[in-house]
Amino acid sequence: MNDLKISIASGKGGTGKTTIAASLASIIPNSVYIDCDVEEPNGHLLLKPKINTEEFVSKLLPKIDPFKCTVCGNCVEVCEFNALINLKFEITLIDEMCHGCGACAYFCPEKAITEIEKPIGVIRRGITEDNIYFIDGLLNIGEVAAAPLIKAVKKKIPEGGTAPYNTAIGKGTSSYKKGIIAVKNEFYDSQIDNETTSYKKEIPKGRDDFDKNDFDNKIFSDNKSFLDNVKPESSSSEYFKTYIIDSPPGTSCSMVEAVIDSDYCVLVTESTPFGLNDLKLAMEVLKTIRVPFGVVINKYDDSYREMEKYLEESKTDLLLKIPFDRKYAVSYSKGILPLVLYPELRTDFFDLYETIKRMIGLEMGKVQSV
Amino acid sequence: MNQEQTEEMKNTKEKIAFTSTGGSMESLLSEQFGRCQYFIIVDPETGKFDAISNLGEQMQSGAGPKAAELIHHHGANVVVTGHVGDKAEDVLKRVNIKIVTGYKGNIKVKDALTEYLSK
Ligand code: SF4
Ligand code: SF4
């Protein structure tokens, strides 16, 4: 079995998606929790990771040399994101609209456009007390390019069956090891990682009682203890690692970016007509991009029957119902995962995880038999 | 603004762009700048007008600045509408288009023209 990528999405905000995602991550040993809700990443409030690295992510913005530009308008025409405006006497760029695709520079006949980097957000990585690996992205305020940042965050999820942290020791060129080196160097200066076009910078002193030596030890010792638990993929078909991807709410292109390559998507909804309506929209998206999914009804209210009726009619898998309970909300508002305080929820989440694995198994069987 | 532009401003006649829900003077004014269906660009001296359909209506984002670009390229130097977003406002200001906002969508373009000219 390979790694599992499970995304947690929701057609609307406020359904408790992050609580579900963080809870699920918390009961899976050595799982990796990835918060892709970059406009409002809240997972760290519940999982309370110790952040080891912060990387600044940039996008490339075109810069037009007014002396070379003849205002021919080619660049404006090829820009699909409406980021360039032809003022007739010059071309102007609307920074926030630009996705940094580079088309304008490529098509400029005068070679008047060069590309410069502009920071759009930061990727934070760390580990929780319970050994849950933590990655999140935080978008700069006013920045619209959520999808590129999500893409950068997801680049931290290695492709294929290798776990992210064990390659650091085995292969000298892995990006993680480079990461460590870069972070070390930053105590002297900052360095650009060409591969990801991200800078790694010194973490400001004082944050989380940050201590360099402690940090180095932590990473290497974590690697070691982690490696001890890891069997190489080839020697055991049982080994896999689970990634929990917390998607942005809604059905925008950032949601698609977050869930697109997952093995399974858990759609979180609530027992209200609005919940049902947004659930339908999210289901449409997942069907289009062919990601298998099931539904968790949070804040379940058994007087609202339409939800279950709809799921039954549409033959959608209902994975779990979490009854509405004030105490869960109170625990969340204090930044504590409800399952920490209320063990009955733990069993629910173990069951949820088992169900998802079974579902993925079924999906794979389906694919193979076709 | 350079000398040339100032001169150009002095010499050009007023051309007023109205955001509109339809392609004629009888259409109702649109309160939205970037996402209006049409721009009606009027030459008040001759009373002649052009109706230009606005692609911004279907744009996911960035409609405002593109609409500003559109009316600029059609020679407008005044825009009469309900509301203009920040990014569009920046572009309009840079190309010296006067912004007149606060109009409601319950009046016809021709009445908005009369009202504007009477001021
Ligand atoms: S394509 Fe190049 S020369 Fe043409 S308007 Fe754009 S920047 Fe200027
Ligand atoms: S880089 Fe791409 S999105 Fe940005 S201005 Fe150029 S063509 Fe448009």
mmCIF file of C-alpha atoms and ligand atoms in Angstrom, chain A residues 64 69-75 91 108-110 112-113, ligand 1:
data_model
loop_
_atom_site.group_PDB
_atom_site.id
_atom_site.type_symbol
_atom_site.label_atom_id
_atom_site.label_comp_id
_atom_site.label_asym_id
_atom_site.label_seq_id
_atom_site.Cartn_x
_atom_site.Cartn_y
_atom_site.Cartn_z
ATOM 1 C CA ILE A 64 8.324 46.415 -17.697
ATOM 2 C CA CYS A 69 8.395 49.055 -24.218
ATOM 3 C CA THR A 70 6.656 50.275 -27.369
ATOM 4 C CA VAL A 71 3.152 49.795 -25.874
ATOM 5 C CA CYS A 72 2.346 47.297 -28.598
ATOM 6 C CA GLY A 73 -0.163 45.618 -26.300
ATOM 7 C CA ASN A 74 0.935 42.010 -26.893
ATOM 8 C CA CYS A 75 1.469 41.355 -23.217
ATOM 9 C CA ILE A 91 1.375 49.370 -19.596
ATOM 10 C CA CYS A 108 7.036 40.562 -25.491
ATOM 11 C CA PRO A 109 8.693 41.294 -28.856
ATOM 12 C CA GLU A 110 10.953 43.957 -27.350
ATOM 13 C CA ALA A 112 11.070 44.649 -22.243
ATOM 14 C CA ILE A 113 9.770 42.448 -19.449
HETATM 15 S S1 SF4 C 1 4.612 43.246 -25.155
HETATM 16 FE FE1 SF4 C 1 6.468 44.263 -24.485
HETATM 17 S S2 SF4 C 1 6.663 46.018 -25.861
HETATM 18 FE FE2 SF4 C 1 4.582 45.246 -26.093
HETATM 19 S S3 SF4 C 1 3.415 46.479 -24.653
HETATM 20 FE FE3 SF4 C 1 4.014 44.649 -23.536
HETATM 21 S S4 SF4 C 1 5.929 45.201 -22.557
HETATM 22 FE FE4 SF4 C 1 5.558 46.740 -24.084
#
